[in-house]
């Protein structure tokens, strides 16, 4: 039954080139949001629950490799092959600032306190920009041993994590000293590095394996061999009992965190899966692919029903709009039923 539920995603069209990065905001008073980066040079913002398009950030002149939202989902950032990282107003879509670099920018990340923006790329330099003084020169962290592929903050912005395109391992940098304090060794380059929502784990995908590291003591907690070459992995944020991984075989695989056993497999993409992320509540997750689509998958029937019964949401924009008007008049059962039909129709249209 689980697998049957997992098989019907919401399909989000809009990008004309491969989707290479996805990022969910935390839950805000206005809900939660999903931003996507694509080689089409136009990051897109969506309602994280329904997948409905909200807006497109226009201004880059090259592929966008990375994107993120700040804690309040009020600002967005993007890293591009046009040698810039840009800061955007997530409410209006306006460009607030463009940070010039000397080469392709592959990664960007807001600090937890939202005051800083971290960038990295083919220059092999990690930079920290002060968003309160965007014109001030950035702080440069010690030279990276290779081109930066991923970058993230942890330990309440005291530590920076980065991986490289051309060499294995994840390096952890002390922000105060600017020096590498630890390296998490992997055989192959790490294409995806995520810090779990509770801050306990660092989750890495390095092609053949998905690894879970202790984020405080840096020991390897679990390592699982993958059925195919995977590019991205994400841990369920609430219970931490499942994780997802995807890559070359175009499928989204669901695994048991404790045993590594595959418990679900979602087919639908028509190209390799480049990025995967769980929503902040863990009830769904999104996948981005070479085929230019984003698919949002529900995790399980139990969570799905809970999710449907919340006023004013639903799997499609149409249901969301009518839900507010009819929620007092119609029992939850009918809304659930309508939601499932809407979902099926949307999948068929795709």
PDB file of N, CA, C and O in Angstrom, residues 267-312:
ATOM      1  N   UNK A 267       8.953   5.570  -9.676  1.00  0.00           N
ATOM      2  CA  UNK A 267       9.337   5.730 -11.065  1.00  0.00           C
ATOM      3  C   UNK A 267       8.463   6.799 -11.702  1.00  0.00           C
ATOM      4  O   UNK A 267       7.279   6.873 -11.438  1.00  0.00           O
ATOM      5  N   UNK A 268       9.052   7.604 -12.538  1.00  0.00           N
ATOM      6  CA  UNK A 268       8.281   8.675 -13.173  1.00  0.00           C
ATOM      7  C   UNK A 268       9.152   9.628 -13.966  1.00  0.00           C
ATOM      8  O   UNK A 268       8.745  10.137 -14.998  1.00  0.00           O
ATOM      9  N   UNK A 269      10.365   9.876 -13.477  1.00  0.00           N
ATOM     10  CA  UNK A 269      11.266  10.776 -14.197  1.00  0.00           C
ATOM     11  C   UNK A 269      11.755  10.119 -15.487  1.00  0.00           C
ATOM     12  O   UNK A 269      11.874   8.894 -15.576  1.00  0.00           O
ATOM     13  N   UNK A 270      12.069  10.965 -16.464  1.00  0.00           N
ATOM     14  CA  UNK A 270      12.544  10.471 -17.758  1.00  0.00           C
ATOM     15  C   UNK A 270      14.015  10.811 -17.982  1.00  0.00           C
ATOM     16  O   UNK A 270      14.485  10.830 -19.115  1.00  0.00           O
ATOM     17  N   UNK A 271      14.705  11.092 -16.905  1.00  0.00           N
ATOM     18  CA  UNK A 271      16.131  11.377 -16.968  1.00  0.00           C
ATOM     19  C   UNK A 271      16.717  11.191 -15.584  1.00  0.00           C
ATOM     20  O   UNK A 271      15.974  11.048 -14.599  1.00  0.00           O
ATOM     21  N   UNK A 272      18.044  11.180 -15.453  1.00  0.00           N
ATOM     22  CA  UNK A 272      18.672  11.006 -14.137  1.00  0.00           C
ATOM     23  C   UNK A 272      18.150  11.998 -13.098  1.00  0.00           C
ATOM     24  O   UNK A 272      17.799  13.137 -13.438  1.00  0.00           O
ATOM     25  N   UNK A 273      18.083  11.555 -11.852  1.00  0.00           N
ATOM     26  CA  UNK A 273      17.644  12.415 -10.745  1.00  0.00           C
ATOM     27  C   UNK A 273      18.873  13.136 -10.192  1.00  0.00           C
ATOM     28  O   UNK A 273      19.830  12.502  -9.760  1.00  0.00           O
ATOM     29  N   UNK A 274      18.843  14.471 -10.239  1.00  0.00           N
ATOM     30  CA  UNK A 274      20.002  15.256  -9.799  1.00  0.00           C
ATOM     31  C   UNK A 274      19.895  15.721  -8.348  1.00  0.00           C
ATOM     32  O   UNK A 274      20.913  15.979  -7.704  1.00  0.00           O
ATOM     33  N   UNK A 275      18.667  15.871  -7.834  1.00  0.00           N
ATOM     34  CA  UNK A 275      18.527  16.440  -6.492  1.00  0.00           C
ATOM     35  C   UNK A 275      17.256  15.927  -5.823  1.00  0.00           C
ATOM     36  O   UNK A 275      16.236  15.707  -6.484  1.00  0.00           O
ATOM     37  N   UNK A 276      17.350  15.732  -4.512  1.00  0.00           N
ATOM     38  CA  UNK A 276      16.230  15.236  -3.703  1.00  0.00           C
ATOM     39  C   UNK A 276      16.236  15.958  -2.368  1.00  0.00           C
ATOM     40  O   UNK A 276      17.299  16.129  -1.766  1.00  0.00           O
ATOM     41  N   UNK A 277      15.067  16.357  -1.892  1.00  0.00           N
ATOM     42  CA  UNK A 277      14.988  16.954  -0.559  1.00  0.00           C
ATOM     43  C   UNK A 277      13.644  16.630   0.082  1.00  0.00           C
ATOM     44  O   UNK A 277      12.600  16.670  -0.579  1.00  0.00           O
ATOM     45  N   UNK A 278      13.678  16.347   1.376  1.00  0.00           N
ATOM     46  CA  UNK A 278      12.451  16.172   2.164  1.00  0.00           C
ATOM     47  C   UNK A 278      11.879  17.538   2.525  1.00  0.00           C
ATOM     48  O   UNK A 278      12.630  18.491   2.782  1.00  0.00           O
ATOM     49  N   UNK A 279      10.560  17.615   2.565  1.00  0.00           N
ATOM     50  CA  UNK A 279       9.904  18.824   3.059  1.00  0.00           C
ATOM     51  C   UNK A 279      10.169  18.942   4.558  1.00  0.00           C
ATOM     52  O   UNK A 279      10.494  17.943   5.216  1.00  0.00           O
ATOM     53  N   UNK A 280      10.029  20.151   5.140  1.00  0.00           N
ATOM     54  CA  UNK A 280      10.394  20.329   6.557  1.00  0.00           C
ATOM     55  C   UNK A 280       9.581  19.479   7.531  1.00  0.00           C
ATOM     56  O   UNK A 280      10.058  19.129   8.601  1.00  0.00           O
ATOM     57  N   UNK A 281       8.342  19.120   7.151  1.00  0.00           N
ATOM     58  CA  UNK A 281       7.525  18.282   8.035  1.00  0.00           C
ATOM     59  C   UNK A 281       7.674  16.795   7.777  1.00  0.00           C
ATOM     60  O   UNK A 281       7.142  15.970   8.513  1.00  0.00           O
ATOM     61  N   UNK A 282       8.385  16.446   6.718  1.00  0.00           N
ATOM     62  CA  UNK A 282       8.638  15.040   6.404  1.00  0.00           C
ATOM     63  C   UNK A 282       7.487  14.315   5.741  1.00  0.00           C
ATOM     64  O   UNK A 282       7.570  13.121   5.471  1.00  0.00           O
ATOM     65  N   UNK A 283       6.383  15.035   5.434  1.00  0.00           N
ATOM     66  CA  UNK A 283       5.225  14.346   4.854  1.00  0.00           C
ATOM     67  C   UNK A 283       5.383  14.121   3.347  1.00  0.00           C
ATOM     68  O   UNK A 283       4.669  13.320   2.751  1.00  0.00           O
ATOM     69  N   UNK A 284       6.304  14.837   2.725  1.00  0.00           N
ATOM     70  CA  UNK A 284       6.531  14.670   1.291  1.00  0.00           C
ATOM     71  C   UNK A 284       7.986  14.998   0.972  1.00  0.00           C
ATOM     72  O   UNK A 284       8.719  15.512   1.825  1.00  0.00           O
ATOM     73  N   UNK A 285       8.379  14.689  -0.249  1.00  0.00           N
ATOM     74  CA  UNK A 285       9.732  15.042  -0.685  1.00  0.00           C
ATOM     75  C   UNK A 285       9.697  15.352  -2.168  1.00  0.00           C
ATOM     76  O   UNK A 285       8.793  14.945  -2.901  1.00  0.00           O
ATOM     77  N   UNK A 286      10.690  16.124  -2.606  1.00  0.00           N
ATOM     78  CA  UNK A 286      10.729  16.573  -3.999  1.00  0.00           C
ATOM     79  C   UNK A 286      11.966  16.030  -4.685  1.00  0.00           C
ATOM     80  O   UNK A 286      13.030  15.870  -4.058  1.00  0.00           O
ATOM     81  N   UNK A 287      11.824  15.738  -5.976  1.00  0.00           N
ATOM     82  CA  UNK A 287      12.949  15.287  -6.784  1.00  0.00           C
ATOM     83  C   UNK A 287      13.047  16.161  -8.025  1.00  0.00           C
ATOM     84  O   UNK A 287      12.035  16.551  -8.606  1.00  0.00           O
ATOM     85  N   UNK A 288      14.279  16.490  -8.415  1.00  0.00           N
ATOM     86  CA  UNK A 288      14.521  17.281  -9.617  1.00  0.00           C
ATOM     87  C   UNK A 288      15.377  16.477 -10.568  1.00  0.00           C
ATOM     88  O   UNK A 288      16.289  15.756 -10.143  1.00  0.00           O
ATOM     89  N   UNK A 289      15.083  16.592 -11.867  1.00  0.00           N
ATOM     90  CA  UNK A 289      15.698  15.667 -12.814  1.00  0.00           C
ATOM     91  C   UNK A 289      16.229  16.354 -14.067  1.00  0.00           C
ATOM     92  O   UNK A 289      15.903  17.501 -14.376  1.00  0.00           O
ATOM     93  N   UNK A 290      17.027  15.590 -14.792  1.00  0.00           N
ATOM     94  CA  UNK A 290      17.520  15.977 -16.116  1.00  0.00           C
ATOM     95  C   UNK A 290      16.350  16.277 -17.057  1.00  0.00           C
ATOM     96  O   UNK A 290      16.499  17.052 -18.014  1.00  0.00           O
ATOM     97  N   UNK A 291      15.172  15.673 -16.773  1.00  0.00           N
ATOM     98  CA  UNK A 291      14.017  15.861 -17.669  1.00  0.00           C
ATOM     99  C   UNK A 291      13.340  17.231 -17.505  1.00  0.00           C
ATOM    100  O   UNK A 291      12.355  17.539 -18.189  1.00  0.00           O
ATOM    101  N   UNK A 292      13.854  18.071 -16.596  1.00  0.00           N
ATOM    102  CA  UNK A 292      13.329  19.424 -16.435  1.00  0.00           C
ATOM    103  C   UNK A 292      12.136  19.544 -15.509  1.00  0.00           C
ATOM    104  O   UNK A 292      11.621  20.644 -15.298  1.00  0.00           O
ATOM    105  N   UNK A 293      11.674  18.416 -14.934  1.00  0.00           N
ATOM    106  CA  UNK A 293      10.521  18.471 -14.027  1.00  0.00           C
ATOM    107  C   UNK A 293      10.943  18.309 -12.574  1.00  0.00           C
ATOM    108  O   UNK A 293      12.001  17.763 -12.268  1.00  0.00           O
ATOM    109  N   UNK A 294      10.062  18.793 -11.696  1.00  0.00           N
ATOM    110  CA  UNK A 294      10.151  18.530 -10.262  1.00  0.00           C
ATOM    111  C   UNK A 294       8.962  17.650  -9.935  1.00  0.00           C
ATOM    112  O   UNK A 294       7.850  17.910 -10.412  1.00  0.00           O
ATOM    113  N   UNK A 295       9.176  16.602  -9.176  1.00  0.00           N
ATOM    114  CA  UNK A 295       8.054  15.766  -8.736  1.00  0.00           C
ATOM    115  C   UNK A 295       7.999  15.773  -7.215  1.00  0.00           C
ATOM    116  O   UNK A 295       9.028  15.629  -6.562  1.00  0.00           O
ATOM    117  N   UNK A 296       6.798  15.970  -6.689  1.00  0.00           N
ATOM    118  CA  UNK A 296       6.602  15.974  -5.236  1.00  0.00           C
ATOM    119  C   UNK A 296       5.851  14.695  -4.879  1.00  0.00           C
ATOM    120  O   UNK A 296       4.755  14.442  -5.396  1.00  0.00           O
ATOM    121  N   UNK A 297       6.446  13.885  -4.027  1.00  0.00           N
ATOM    122  CA  UNK A 297       5.914  12.565  -3.667  1.00  0.00           C
ATOM    123  C   UNK A 297       5.442  12.576  -2.224  1.00  0.00           C
ATOM    124  O   UNK A 297       6.132  13.091  -1.341  1.00  0.00           O
ATOM    125  N   UNK A 298       4.281  11.996  -1.959  1.00  0.00           N
ATOM    126  CA  UNK A 298       3.804  11.846  -0.579  1.00  0.00           C
ATOM    127  C   UNK A 298       4.512  10.650   0.039  1.00  0.00           C
ATOM    128  O   UNK A 298       4.729   9.636  -0.628  1.00  0.00           O
ATOM    129  N   UNK A 299       4.845  10.761   1.331  1.00  0.00           N
ATOM    130  CA  UNK A 299       5.624   9.694   1.960  1.00  0.00           C
ATOM    131  C   UNK A 299       4.794   8.473   2.312  1.00  0.00           C
ATOM    132  O   UNK A 299       5.150   7.358   1.999  1.00  0.00           O
ATOM    133  N   UNK A 300       3.657   8.672   2.991  1.00  0.00           N
ATOM    134  CA  UNK A 300       2.891   7.502   3.435  1.00  0.00           C
ATOM    135  C   UNK A 300       1.431   7.865   3.580  1.00  0.00           C
ATOM    136  O   UNK A 300       1.085   9.033   3.765  1.00  0.00           O
ATOM    137  N   UNK A 301       0.535   6.866   3.541  1.00  0.00           N
ATOM    138  CA  UNK A 301      -0.902   7.142   3.666  1.00  0.00           C
ATOM    139  C   UNK A 301      -1.255   7.873   4.951  1.00  0.00           C
ATOM    140  O   UNK A 301      -2.050   8.796   4.948  1.00  0.00           O
ATOM    141  N   UNK A 302      -0.645   7.456   6.074  1.00  0.00           N
ATOM    142  CA  UNK A 302      -0.981   8.066   7.364  1.00  0.00           C
ATOM    143  C   UNK A 302      -0.679   9.559   7.336  1.00  0.00           C
ATOM    144  O   UNK A 302      -1.523  10.392   7.641  1.00  0.00           O
ATOM    145  N   UNK A 303       0.559   9.887   6.918  1.00  0.00           N
ATOM    146  CA  UNK A 303       0.945  11.291   6.853  1.00  0.00           C
ATOM    147  C   UNK A 303       0.116  12.033   5.820  1.00  0.00           C
ATOM    148  O   UNK A 303      -0.236  13.180   5.986  1.00  0.00           O
ATOM    149  N   UNK A 304      -0.204  11.336   4.733  1.00  0.00           N
ATOM    150  CA  UNK A 304      -0.924  11.955   3.628  1.00  0.00           C
ATOM    151  C   UNK A 304      -2.315  12.393   4.078  1.00  0.00           C
ATOM    152  O   UNK A 304      -2.758  13.491   3.777  1.00  0.00           O
ATOM    153  N   UNK A 305      -3.001  11.546   4.866  1.00  0.00           N
ATOM    154  CA  UNK A 305      -4.340  11.896   5.322  1.00  0.00           C
ATOM    155  C   UNK A 305      -4.292  13.058   6.300  1.00  0.00           C
ATOM    156  O   UNK A 305      -5.097  13.967   6.244  1.00  0.00           O
ATOM    157  N   UNK A 306      -3.288  13.029   7.157  1.00  0.00           N
ATOM    158  CA  UNK A 306      -3.108  14.125   8.096  1.00  0.00           C
ATOM    159  C   UNK A 306      -2.937  15.434   7.321  1.00  0.00           C
ATOM    160  O   UNK A 306      -3.551  16.443   7.610  1.00  0.00           O
ATOM    161  N   UNK A 307      -2.105  15.352   6.310  1.00  0.00           N
ATOM    162  CA  UNK A 307      -1.755  16.492   5.468  1.00  0.00           C
ATOM    163  C   UNK A 307      -3.013  17.021   4.764  1.00  0.00           C
ATOM    164  O   UNK A 307      -3.243  18.206   4.710  1.00  0.00           O
ATOM    165  N   UNK A 308      -3.869  16.129   4.290  1.00  0.00           N
ATOM    166  CA  UNK A 308      -5.080  16.538   3.584  1.00  0.00           C
ATOM    167  C   UNK A 308      -6.092  17.213   4.504  1.00  0.00           C
ATOM    168  O   UNK A 308      -6.833  18.076   4.071  1.00  0.00           O
ATOM    169  N   UNK A 309      -6.117  16.803   5.764  1.00  0.00           N
ATOM    170  CA  UNK A 309      -7.173  17.299   6.640  1.00  0.00           C
ATOM    171  C   UNK A 309      -6.874  18.701   7.155  1.00  0.00           C
ATOM    172  O   UNK A 309      -7.692  19.322   7.776  1.00  0.00           O
ATOM    173  N   UNK A 310      -5.671  19.187   6.911  1.00  0.00           N
ATOM    174  CA  UNK A 310      -5.304  20.533   7.354  1.00  0.00           C
ATOM    175  C   UNK A 310      -6.044  21.555   6.495  1.00  0.00           C
ATOM    176  O   UNK A 310      -5.983  21.500   5.287  1.00  0.00           O
ATOM    177  N   UNK A 311      -6.748  22.505   7.080  1.00  0.00           N
ATOM    178  CA  UNK A 311      -7.539  23.440   6.280  1.00  0.00           C
ATOM    179  C   UNK A 311      -6.677  24.186   5.271  1.00  0.00           C
ATOM    180  O   UNK A 311      -5.564  24.571   5.570  1.00  0.00           O
ATOM    181  N   UNK A 312      -7.243  24.366   4.095  1.00  0.00           N
ATOM    182  CA  UNK A 312      -6.626  25.253   3.124  1.00  0.00           C
ATOM    183  C   UNK A 312      -5.464  24.673   2.367  1.00  0.00           C
ATOM    184  O   UNK A 312      -4.718  25.410   1.760  1.00  0.00           O
TER     185      UNK A 312
END
